[in-house]
């Protein structure tokens, strides 16, 4: 095998693998005082990556009955594809990590300055200087999005439940509020836009696009010395004079480690990979799972139909003013957090359910879009939604954000081009399905029993989701069946540590 050595071109460089959501930030910070070679498998974002409403189309890559995890093979990584919702973790999440690791730097009070340092905050809560403020290092712009008819209805319903109007990030708490998103004048502000684009001319930073790293070179002591990668049909090797930083995401980082001989000894040996460092790489994989609850039908015209309302004027409004429907991530306008009863029994407000509110009506192409998003069969969704196409109404998203179920990631073989095997084991822990169902029941009550939603005669029709006919409608057993048939990933895979 002919391998080209790039060492002469990149002496005294740190090798950084992956220019995605975190890699772009690392490249920015590290290259300020160090030489950095950034190896990215993709190229620059394209024009449509910047338009928020297209998020669904970029993530819509499913096959029926498969929960596929799309990744951002592009500078900015999945931040160039995602829904852009700016939602910080809860204070207790960070404090819990600090306790587990024995490292107090993970405490919320210690990470908060880094949140503030990264931001150019253009949202509604700039007076909250404790959580926002401003620094000369700010790059990631955040804006609010809530100026639609449905927002007042959701806000008034939230007040009926005793939720105060306010900021869900300063700090995170139970409540319902406007979407704040990583936007810059209405366009996507990915980590490429925020952290890489402004420093493309920095002499300390060299970016090699379309460079697929296939293996980390380890020395006899198990230390990383360089990386092998493919670029434009040729194989290369570059030696890192200081560090090799792996920032290829929750899927490709463990995959690369295992291809390099770092991982479970038995699994690697089965595939013919020589084990070099025996570690539980790929274990304890977690992901957020969600479900769309509905349809809630309305008697008043408070929703938007893409085929009717997104036309030439919409695009002009977006490109000229940076406003309008195209600036809403997948037409989401509000979100919220709630704590289920088991959490409340611990006398804590540590939300384990997140809610997502869209203002898209039951539009003509919705079945195809939802099928692509969830992996549910198109004919199943046609059977469920067919009588309501063209009506005003919404589905409300419910997501489990502190799951106890965990799975694993394994290699299929030792070919770097082969995708890994992912088994998240969704809802395997009994507490997860209980919390999920409780979140669904909350949404049903919220959208049917509050005076605000009753003013538009909001209701779920008496129709069964296919496969759940043996259960009483709206019972816990029915919603469990509904969730197990219709739930899907919301694209938040996380690392491989058990907690």
Short mmCIF file of C-alpha atoms in Angstrom, two decimals:
data_model
loop_
_atom_site.label_atom_id
_atom_site.label_comp_id
_atom_site.label_asym_id
_atom_site.label_seq_id
_atom_site.Cartn_x
_atom_site.Cartn_y
_atom_site.Cartn_z
CA UNK A 1 0.00 0.00 0.00
CA UNK A 2 1.43 3.37 -1.03
CA UNK A 3 1.08 5.97 1.74
CA UNK A 4 2.10 9.57 1.14
CA UNK A 5 3.76 11.31 4.09
CA UNK A 6 2.81 14.95 4.72
CA UNK A 7 5.25 15.42 7.55
CA UNK A 8 7.47 17.94 5.79
CA UNK A 9 4.52 20.26 5.26
CA UNK A 10 3.14 20.15 8.82
CA UNK A 11 6.01 20.09 11.27
CA UNK A 12 5.18 21.10 14.86
CA UNK A 13 1.44 20.80 14.22
CA UNK A 14 -1.31 19.37 16.43
CA UNK A 15 -3.55 17.02 14.45
CA UNK A 16 -7.27 17.65 15.00
CA UNK A 17 -9.69 15.08 13.56
CA UNK A 18 -13.13 16.50 12.78
CA UNK A 19 -14.27 20.08 12.19
CA UNK A 20 -17.78 19.65 13.54
CA UNK A 21 -19.76 21.01 16.49
CA UNK A 22 -16.88 20.73 18.94
CA UNK A 23 -13.94 20.36 16.54
CA UNK A 24 -14.52 23.82 15.09
CA UNK A 25 -14.37 25.35 18.56
CA UNK A 26 -11.21 23.43 19.45
CA UNK A 27 -9.59 24.51 16.17
CA UNK A 28 -10.38 28.13 16.95
CA UNK A 29 -9.11 28.11 20.51
CA UNK A 30 -6.09 25.86 19.99
CA UNK A 31 -4.79 27.60 16.87
CA UNK A 32 -4.62 30.94 18.62
CA UNK A 33 -1.24 29.99 20.11
CA UNK A 34 -0.49 26.62 18.46
CA UNK A 35 -0.22 25.22 14.96
CA UNK A 36 -3.25 23.08 14.10
CA UNK A 37 -3.91 20.78 11.16
CA UNK A 38 -7.67 20.22 10.95
CA UNK A 39 -8.71 17.11 9.02
CA UNK A 40 -12.37 17.20 7.95
CA UNK A 41 -14.09 14.47 5.93
CA UNK A 42 -16.48 16.95 4.28
CA UNK A 43 -16.27 20.41 2.74
CA UNK A 44 -17.84 23.81 3.38
CA UNK A 45 -21.58 24.17 4.05
CA UNK A 46 -23.75 24.84 0.99
CA UNK A 47 -26.35 27.58 0.60
CA UNK A 48 -29.28 25.50 1.81
CA UNK A 49 -27.44 24.58 5.03
CA UNK A 50 -27.99 28.16 6.16
CA UNK A 51 -31.80 28.24 5.82
CA UNK A 52 -33.30 27.09 9.15
CA UNK A 53 -36.58 25.70 7.82
CA UNK A 54 -34.68 23.15 5.70
CA UNK A 55 -33.43 21.27 8.77
CA UNK A 56 -36.01 18.53 8.38
CA UNK A 57 -35.01 17.91 4.77
CA UNK A 58 -31.34 17.62 5.70
CA UNK A 59 -32.07 15.16 8.50
CA UNK A 60 -34.76 13.26 6.58
CA UNK A 61 -32.74 10.22 5.52
CA UNK A 62 -34.66 7.33 7.04
CA UNK A 63 -35.60 3.89 5.92
CA UNK A 64 -38.76 2.36 7.30
CA UNK A 65 -38.27 0.63 10.65
CA UNK A 66 -34.72 1.91 10.92
CA UNK A 67 -33.61 4.67 13.28
CA UNK A 68 -30.83 6.17 11.22
CA UNK A 69 -28.50 8.73 12.73
CA UNK A 70 -27.47 11.30 10.11
CA UNK A 71 -24.15 13.02 10.75
CA UNK A 72 -22.76 16.28 9.43
CA UNK A 73 -20.01 15.38 6.95
CA UNK A 74 -19.25 19.07 6.53
CA UNK A 75 -17.38 21.81 8.35
CA UNK A 76 -19.57 22.67 11.29
CA UNK A 77 -20.60 19.02 11.50
CA UNK A 78 -24.12 18.35 12.68
CA UNK A 79 -24.45 22.00 13.72
CA UNK A 80 -24.77 22.58 9.95
CA UNK A 81 -27.81 20.25 9.85
CA UNK A 82 -29.57 20.38 13.21
CA UNK A 83 -32.60 22.29 14.48
CA UNK A 84 -30.34 24.97 16.04
CA UNK A 85 -32.26 25.13 19.34
CA UNK A 86 -30.02 26.75 21.94
CA UNK A 87 -30.69 24.78 25.11
CA UNK A 88 -28.07 24.57 27.85
CA UNK A 89 -27.90 21.61 30.16
CA UNK A 90 -29.42 21.81 33.62
CA UNK A 91 -27.25 22.97 36.51
CA UNK A 92 -27.63 19.56 38.17
CA UNK A 93 -26.41 17.80 35.01
CA UNK A 94 -23.07 19.56 35.27
CA UNK A 95 -22.83 19.17 39.03
CA UNK A 96 -23.56 15.47 38.64
CA UNK A 97 -20.72 15.09 36.13
CA UNK A 98 -18.41 16.92 38.50
CA UNK A 99 -19.32 14.49 41.31
CA UNK A 100 -18.85 11.42 39.11
CA UNK A 101 -15.51 12.51 37.71
CA UNK A 102 -14.21 14.10 40.89
CA UNK A 103 -13.39 17.15 38.77
CA UNK A 104 -14.98 20.34 40.07
CA UNK A 105 -14.24 22.15 36.81
CA UNK A 106 -17.41 20.50 35.46
CA UNK A 107 -19.59 22.29 38.05
CA UNK A 108 -22.18 24.55 36.47
CA UNK A 109 -20.68 27.66 38.05
CA UNK A 110 -17.35 26.77 36.44
CA UNK A 111 -18.66 26.02 32.94
CA UNK A 112 -21.02 29.03 32.86
CA UNK A 113 -18.22 31.49 31.97
CA UNK A 114 -17.46 29.38 28.88
CA UNK A 115 -21.07 29.50 27.74
CA UNK A 116 -20.96 33.27 28.10
CA UNK A 117 -17.56 33.53 26.44
CA UNK A 118 -18.79 31.80 23.28
CA UNK A 119 -21.90 33.93 22.70
CA UNK A 120 -23.06 36.93 20.82
CA UNK A 121 -26.45 37.03 22.52
CA UNK A 122 -29.29 38.72 20.62
CA UNK A 123 -32.16 37.06 22.49
CA UNK A 124 -34.86 38.38 24.78
CA UNK A 125 -32.99 38.07 28.07
CA UNK A 126 -29.87 40.18 27.67
CA UNK A 127 -30.54 41.84 31.06
CA UNK A 128 -29.72 38.50 32.69
CA UNK A 129 -26.02 39.35 32.89
CA UNK A 130 -25.25 36.42 35.16
CA UNK A 131 -25.99 33.96 32.38
CA UNK A 132 -25.26 35.96 29.23
CA UNK A 133 -23.09 39.07 29.46
CA UNK A 134 -20.63 39.66 26.63
CA UNK A 135 -16.94 39.14 25.93
CA UNK A 136 -14.64 39.98 23.01
CA UNK A 137 -14.42 36.24 22.29
CA UNK A 138 -18.11 35.81 21.47
CA UNK A 139 -18.78 34.11 18.14
CA UNK A 140 -21.93 31.97 18.38
CA UNK A 141 -24.93 34.20 17.80
CA UNK A 142 -28.27 33.37 19.44
CA UNK A 143 -31.63 34.91 18.50
CA UNK A 144 -35.23 34.41 19.64
CA UNK A 145 -38.02 33.13 17.41
CA UNK A 146 -41.63 33.29 18.60
CA UNK A 147 -43.60 35.84 16.59
CA UNK A 148 -46.44 33.62 15.35
CA UNK A 149 -50.14 33.27 16.22
CA UNK A 150 -49.63 29.98 18.05
CA UNK A 151 -47.12 31.53 20.46
CA UNK A 152 -49.74 33.45 22.43
CA UNK A 153 -51.91 30.35 22.75
CA UNK A 154 -49.03 28.25 24.10
CA UNK A 155 -47.84 31.05 26.39
CA UNK A 156 -51.30 31.56 27.92
CA UNK A 157 -51.71 27.81 28.43
CA UNK A 158 -48.34 27.69 30.18
CA UNK A 159 -49.45 30.45 32.55
CA UNK A 160 -52.54 28.41 33.40
CA UNK A 161 -50.16 25.64 34.52
CA UNK A 162 -48.33 28.10 36.74
CA UNK A 163 -45.24 28.45 34.55
CA UNK A 164 -43.73 31.91 34.64
CA UNK A 165 -42.69 33.66 31.47
CA UNK A 166 -38.96 33.57 31.22
CA UNK A 167 -35.66 32.23 30.11
CA UNK A 168 -35.21 28.46 29.92
CA UNK A 169 -31.42 28.78 29.77
CA UNK A 170 -30.67 31.16 32.58
CA UNK A 171 -30.66 28.66 34.24
CA UNK A 172 -32.65 25.74 32.78
CA UNK A 173 -35.84 25.01 34.71
CA UNK A 174 -39.35 23.71 34.23
CA UNK A 175 -41.30 26.04 32.01
CA UNK A 176 -42.32 26.86 28.45
CA UNK A 177 -40.81 29.64 26.41
CA UNK A 178 -39.76 30.95 23.04
CA UNK A 179 -37.27 29.07 20.92
CA UNK A 180 -33.82 30.59 21.10
CA UNK A 181 -31.68 29.35 18.25
CA UNK A 182 -28.16 29.66 16.89
CA UNK A 183 -29.03 32.18 14.20
CA UNK A 184 -27.32 35.20 12.71
CA UNK A 185 -29.79 37.62 11.16
CA UNK A 186 -32.17 34.73 10.62
CA UNK A 187 -29.62 32.38 9.02
CA UNK A 188 -28.02 29.33 10.62
CA UNK A 189 -25.03 30.18 12.78
CA UNK A 190 -23.20 26.84 12.87
CA UNK A 191 -19.84 26.32 14.54
CA UNK A 192 -18.32 26.79 11.07
CA UNK A 193 -19.93 30.24 10.81
CA UNK A 194 -19.09 31.16 14.39
CA UNK A 195 -15.65 29.67 14.98
CA UNK A 196 -13.97 28.74 11.69
CA UNK A 197 -15.10 31.15 9.00
CA UNK A 198 -13.74 34.24 10.84
CA UNK A 199 -10.25 32.66 11.14
CA UNK A 200 -9.79 30.92 7.79
CA UNK A 201 -6.79 33.17 7.09
CA UNK A 202 -5.12 32.46 10.44
CA UNK A 203 -1.57 31.28 9.75
CA UNK A 204 -1.58 28.77 12.62
CA UNK A 205 -4.59 26.91 11.17
CA UNK A 206 -4.50 24.68 8.11
CA UNK A 207 -7.70 22.87 7.06
CA UNK A 208 -7.59 19.79 4.84
CA UNK A 209 -11.14 19.27 3.55
CA UNK A 210 -12.35 15.91 2.20
CA UNK A 211 -9.85 14.08 4.41
CA UNK A 212 -11.28 10.89 5.91
CA UNK A 213 -9.14 9.76 8.84
CA UNK A 214 -8.99 5.97 8.95
CA UNK A 215 -6.57 5.14 11.75
CA UNK A 216 -4.59 6.61 14.63
CA UNK A 217 -0.93 5.55 14.76
CA UNK A 218 0.09 4.46 18.26
CA UNK A 219 3.65 3.92 19.47
CA UNK A 220 4.83 1.00 21.60
CA UNK A 221 3.63 2.78 24.75
CA UNK A 222 0.12 3.33 23.38
CA UNK A 223 0.58 7.05 22.77
CA UNK A 224 -0.90 8.64 19.64
CA UNK A 225 1.76 9.85 17.22
CA UNK A 226 -0.15 10.63 14.04
CA UNK A 227 -3.04 9.67 11.79
CA UNK A 228 -3.66 7.96 8.46
CA UNK A 229 -6.28 9.46 6.16
CA UNK A 230 -7.70 9.18 2.64
CA UNK A 231 -7.99 12.25 0.44
CA UNK A 232 -8.99 12.39 -3.22
CA UNK A 233 -8.21 8.71 -3.74
CA UNK A 234 -4.78 8.75 -2.10
CA UNK A 235 -3.67 7.50 1.32
CA UNK A 236 -1.69 9.84 3.55
CA UNK A 237 0.04 9.84 6.91
CA UNK A 238 0.80 12.89 9.01
CA UNK A 239 2.72 12.88 12.27
CA UNK A 240 1.61 15.16 15.08
CA UNK A 241 4.53 16.76 16.85
CA UNK A 242 2.43 17.56 19.92
CA UNK A 243 -1.07 16.10 20.19
CA UNK A 244 -3.68 14.14 18.28
CA UNK A 245 -7.16 15.42 19.17
CA UNK A 246 -10.12 13.25 18.17
CA UNK A 247 -13.31 15.25 17.74
CA UNK A 248 -15.26 13.20 15.21
CA UNK A 249 -18.56 13.04 17.09
CA UNK A 250 -20.42 10.50 19.19
CA UNK A 251 -20.44 7.96 16.32
CA UNK A 252 -17.19 8.41 14.43
CA UNK A 253 -14.88 9.02 17.41
CA UNK A 254 -15.46 5.57 18.97
CA UNK A 255 -15.42 4.02 15.50
CA UNK A 256 -12.00 5.53 14.78
CA UNK A 257 -10.64 4.50 18.17
CA UNK A 258 -11.67 0.89 17.61
CA UNK A 259 -10.27 0.83 14.09
CA UNK A 260 -7.00 1.94 15.68
CA UNK A 261 -6.97 -0.90 18.22
CA UNK A 262 -8.41 1.07 21.13
CA UNK A 263 -11.52 -0.65 22.45
CA UNK A 264 -12.92 -3.91 23.87
CA UNK A 265 -10.24 -6.55 23.35
CA UNK A 266 -12.64 -9.39 22.53
CA UNK A 267 -14.66 -7.40 19.98
CA UNK A 268 -11.56 -6.14 18.17
CA UNK A 269 -9.98 -9.60 18.07
CA UNK A 270 -13.12 -11.05 16.49
CA UNK A 271 -12.74 -8.58 13.62
CA UNK A 272 -9.05 -9.18 13.10
CA UNK A 273 -7.98 -5.86 14.61
CA UNK A 274 -4.95 -6.09 16.87
CA UNK A 275 -5.98 -4.80 20.34
CA UNK A 276 -3.55 -2.20 21.62
CA UNK A 277 -5.46 -0.58 24.47
CA UNK A 278 -8.30 -2.54 26.12
CA UNK A 279 -11.01 0.00 26.96
CA UNK A 280 -14.86 -0.12 26.94
CA UNK A 281 -15.11 2.09 23.86
CA UNK A 282 -18.62 2.07 22.39
CA UNK A 283 -20.31 1.03 25.63
CA UNK A 284 -23.05 2.96 27.45
CA UNK A 285 -24.29 4.78 24.35
CA UNK A 286 -27.22 7.11 25.03
CA UNK A 287 -29.57 9.12 22.86
CA UNK A 288 -32.65 11.29 23.29
CA UNK A 289 -35.84 9.72 21.97
CA UNK A 290 -38.96 11.65 21.01
CA UNK A 291 -42.49 11.18 19.74
CA UNK A 292 -44.99 13.44 17.96
CA UNK A 293 -48.27 13.54 19.88
CA UNK A 294 -51.37 14.41 17.92
CA UNK A 295 -52.87 15.50 15.73
CA UNK A 296 -54.51 18.18 17.85
CA UNK A 297 -57.20 19.67 15.61
CA UNK A 298 -58.19 23.35 15.83
CA UNK A 299 -61.25 25.27 14.68
CA UNK A 300 -59.36 28.52 14.08
CA UNK A 301 -56.71 29.34 11.43
CA UNK A 302 -53.64 29.64 13.66
CA UNK A 303 -51.26 27.33 11.80
CA UNK A 304 -49.19 27.58 8.63
CA UNK A 305 -49.30 25.34 5.56
CA UNK A 306 -45.94 25.23 3.74
CA UNK A 307 -47.48 24.58 0.31
CA UNK A 308 -49.76 27.59 0.72
CA UNK A 309 -47.76 30.04 2.81
CA UNK A 310 -44.14 29.53 1.75
CA UNK A 311 -43.79 31.28 -1.60
CA UNK A 312 -41.64 33.84 -3.38
CA UNK A 313 -42.50 36.56 -0.87
CA UNK A 314 -41.32 34.27 1.95
CA UNK A 315 -37.92 33.85 0.32
CA UNK A 316 -37.65 37.58 -0.35
CA UNK A 317 -38.46 38.33 3.28
CA UNK A 318 -35.77 35.89 4.38
CA UNK A 319 -33.01 37.03 2.02
CA UNK A 320 -33.73 40.77 2.37
CA UNK A 321 -34.71 41.08 6.04
CA UNK A 322 -33.64 37.81 7.70
CA UNK A 323 -37.16 37.31 9.04
CA UNK A 324 -40.23 35.19 8.36
CA UNK A 325 -41.14 31.52 8.21
CA UNK A 326 -37.80 30.38 6.76
CA UNK A 327 -35.98 31.53 9.92
CA UNK A 328 -37.86 29.09 12.15
CA UNK A 329 -36.08 25.75 12.67
CA UNK A 330 -38.53 23.33 11.06
CA UNK A 331 -41.33 25.78 11.96
CA UNK A 332 -40.69 25.24 15.70
CA UNK A 333 -41.53 28.36 17.70
CA UNK A 334 -41.57 27.32 21.38
CA UNK A 335 -40.25 24.57 23.62
CA UNK A 336 -40.38 23.62 27.26
CA UNK A 337 -39.13 21.41 30.06
CA UNK A 338 -41.06 19.56 32.74
CA UNK A 339 -40.15 17.26 35.61
CA UNK A 340 -42.14 14.04 35.93
CA UNK A 341 -43.57 12.78 39.23
CA UNK A 342 -40.58 10.56 40.07
CA UNK A 343 -38.27 13.56 39.83
CA UNK A 344 -40.61 15.72 41.90
CA UNK A 345 -40.61 13.06 44.63
CA UNK A 346 -36.94 13.89 45.11
CA UNK A 347 -37.93 17.53 45.71
CA UNK A 348 -35.94 18.68 42.70
CA UNK A 349 -36.71 20.62 39.57
CA UNK A 350 -34.48 18.63 37.23
CA UNK A 351 -36.54 18.25 34.04
CA UNK A 352 -36.53 14.87 32.33
CA UNK A 353 -39.00 15.75 29.55
CA UNK A 354 -38.64 18.36 26.80
CA UNK A 355 -41.55 19.65 24.72
CA UNK A 356 -41.45 21.02 21.17
CA UNK A 357 -44.20 23.22 19.69
CA UNK A 358 -44.57 23.66 15.94
CA UNK A 359 -47.01 25.90 14.10
CA UNK A 360 -47.15 23.81 10.93
CA UNK A 361 -50.68 22.69 10.11
CA UNK A 362 -51.61 19.24 8.75
CA UNK A 363 -50.22 19.99 5.32
CA UNK A 364 -50.32 17.92 2.13
CA UNK A 365 -46.80 16.51 2.35
CA UNK A 366 -46.82 15.95 6.11
CA UNK A 367 -47.21 12.17 5.96
CA UNK A 368 -44.15 11.81 3.76
CA UNK A 369 -42.14 14.19 5.97
CA UNK A 370 -43.17 12.46 9.19
CA UNK A 371 -42.45 9.06 7.68
CA UNK A 372 -38.97 10.23 6.73
CA UNK A 373 -38.41 11.74 10.16
CA UNK A 374 -39.67 8.86 12.28
CA UNK A 375 -39.08 5.79 10.13
CA UNK A 376 -42.76 4.84 10.43
CA UNK A 377 -44.31 3.27 7.33
CA UNK A 378 -45.93 5.79 5.04
CA UNK A 379 -49.12 3.72 4.68
CA UNK A 380 -49.42 3.54 8.49
CA UNK A 381 -49.30 7.32 8.79
CA UNK A 382 -51.65 7.75 5.82
CA UNK A 383 -54.16 5.56 7.62
CA UNK A 384 -53.82 7.66 10.77
CA UNK A 385 -53.72 11.17 9.27
CA UNK A 386 -55.62 10.85 5.97
CA UNK A 387 -58.92 12.28 7.25
CA UNK A 388 -57.26 15.42 8.60
CA UNK A 389 -55.00 16.60 5.77
CA UNK A 390 -55.60 20.28 5.09
CA UNK A 391 -57.01 21.03 8.54
CA UNK A 392 -55.60 23.41 11.11
CA UNK A 393 -53.87 21.48 13.86
CA UNK A 394 -50.47 20.42 15.14
CA UNK A 395 -48.49 17.56 16.58
CA UNK A 396 -46.51 18.36 19.73
CA UNK A 397 -43.12 16.81 20.32
CA UNK A 398 -42.32 15.03 23.59
CA UNK A 399 -38.72 13.98 24.24
CA UNK A 400 -37.08 11.97 27.00
CA UNK A 401 -33.98 13.98 27.92
CA UNK A 402 -32.53 12.02 30.84
CA UNK A 403 -32.90 8.41 29.68
CA UNK A 404 -31.69 5.55 31.85
CA UNK A 405 -31.56 3.08 28.95
CA UNK A 406 -28.22 2.75 27.22
CA UNK A 407 -26.86 0.72 24.34
CA UNK A 408 -23.63 0.30 22.48
CA UNK A 409 -21.75 0.89 19.25
CA UNK A 410 -19.75 -1.83 17.51
CA UNK A 411 -17.81 -2.22 14.30
CA UNK A 412 -19.22 -4.37 11.51
CA UNK A 413 -15.76 -5.03 10.13
CA UNK A 414 -12.36 -3.36 9.91
CA UNK A 415 -13.15 -1.39 6.75
CA UNK A 416 -13.17 2.36 7.64
CA UNK A 417 -15.83 2.97 4.96
CA UNK A 418 -18.35 0.63 6.64
CA UNK A 419 -20.84 2.29 9.02
CA UNK A 420 -20.79 0.98 12.61
CA UNK A 421 -23.60 -1.00 14.21
CA UNK A 422 -25.69 1.11 16.58
CA UNK A 423 -28.02 -0.34 19.20
CA UNK A 424 -29.29 2.38 21.57
CA UNK A 425 -31.82 0.03 23.23
CA UNK A 426 -34.42 2.75 23.51
CA UNK A 427 -36.95 2.45 26.36
CA UNK A 428 -35.32 -0.71 27.71
CA UNK A 429 -35.27 0.68 31.26
CA UNK A 430 -38.80 0.64 32.76
CA UNK A 431 -38.42 4.14 34.20
CA UNK A 432 -37.98 5.56 30.71
CA UNK A 433 -41.31 4.45 29.33
CA UNK A 434 -43.07 5.61 32.51
CA UNK A 435 -41.57 9.08 32.19
CA UNK A 436 -42.28 9.13 28.45
CA UNK A 437 -45.96 8.27 28.94
CA UNK A 438 -46.28 10.85 31.70
CA UNK A 439 -44.85 13.46 29.35
CA UNK A 440 -47.37 12.48 26.68
CA UNK A 441 -50.27 12.68 29.14
CA UNK A 442 -49.05 16.12 30.19
CA UNK A 443 -49.17 17.34 26.60
CA UNK A 444 -52.67 15.91 26.06
CA UNK A 445 -53.95 17.73 29.12
CA UNK A 446 -52.08 20.90 28.18
CA UNK A 447 -53.55 21.02 24.67
CA UNK A 448 -57.07 19.86 25.49
CA UNK A 449 -57.92 21.14 28.97
CA UNK A 450 -56.42 24.63 29.21
CA UNK A 451 -58.75 27.54 28.48
CA UNK A 452 -56.25 28.88 25.99
CA UNK A 453 -56.35 25.78 23.80
CA UNK A 454 -60.08 25.29 24.41
CA UNK A 455 -60.59 28.72 22.83
CA UNK A 456 -59.63 27.13 19.49
CA UNK A 457 -61.45 23.87 20.32
CA UNK A 458 -58.22 21.86 20.45
CA UNK A 459 -58.79 18.09 20.58
CA UNK A 460 -57.30 14.77 19.50
CA UNK A 461 -59.79 12.88 17.35
CA UNK A 462 -61.05 9.50 18.54
CA UNK A 463 -58.96 7.43 16.17
CA UNK A 464 -56.49 4.70 17.01
CA UNK A 465 -52.89 4.70 15.94
CA UNK A 466 -52.54 1.50 13.85
CA UNK A 467 -51.37 -1.38 16.03
CA UNK A 468 -52.74 0.02 19.30
CA UNK A 469 -56.43 -0.79 18.84
CA UNK A 470 -56.62 -3.20 21.79
CA UNK A 471 -55.92 -0.43 24.33
CA UNK A 472 -58.34 2.17 25.65
CA UNK A 473 -57.82 5.48 23.89
CA UNK A 474 -55.68 7.95 25.88
CA UNK A 475 -54.91 5.40 28.60
CA UNK A 476 -51.34 4.96 29.79
CA UNK A 477 -51.27 1.59 28.02
CA UNK A 478 -52.42 3.20 24.78
CA UNK A 479 -49.77 5.92 24.90
CA UNK A 480 -47.06 3.36 25.69
CA UNK A 481 -48.10 1.42 22.60
CA UNK A 482 -48.20 4.66 20.59
CA UNK A 483 -44.71 5.61 21.74
CA UNK A 484 -43.22 2.20 21.00
CA UNK A 485 -44.66 2.31 17.48
CA UNK A 486 -43.93 5.93 16.65
CA UNK A 487 -40.94 7.16 18.68
CA UNK A 488 -37.73 8.20 16.94
CA UNK A 489 -34.30 9.64 17.60
CA UNK A 490 -34.05 13.41 17.95
CA UNK A 491 -30.39 13.26 16.93
CA UNK A 492 -28.67 13.74 20.29
CA UNK A 493 -26.32 10.76 20.71
CA UNK A 494 -23.87 11.21 23.55
CA UNK A 495 -20.70 9.59 24.84
CA UNK A 496 -19.86 6.32 26.33
CA UNK A 497 -19.81 6.79 30.09
CA UNK A 498 -22.36 5.26 32.42
CA UNK A 499 -24.03 7.60 34.91
#
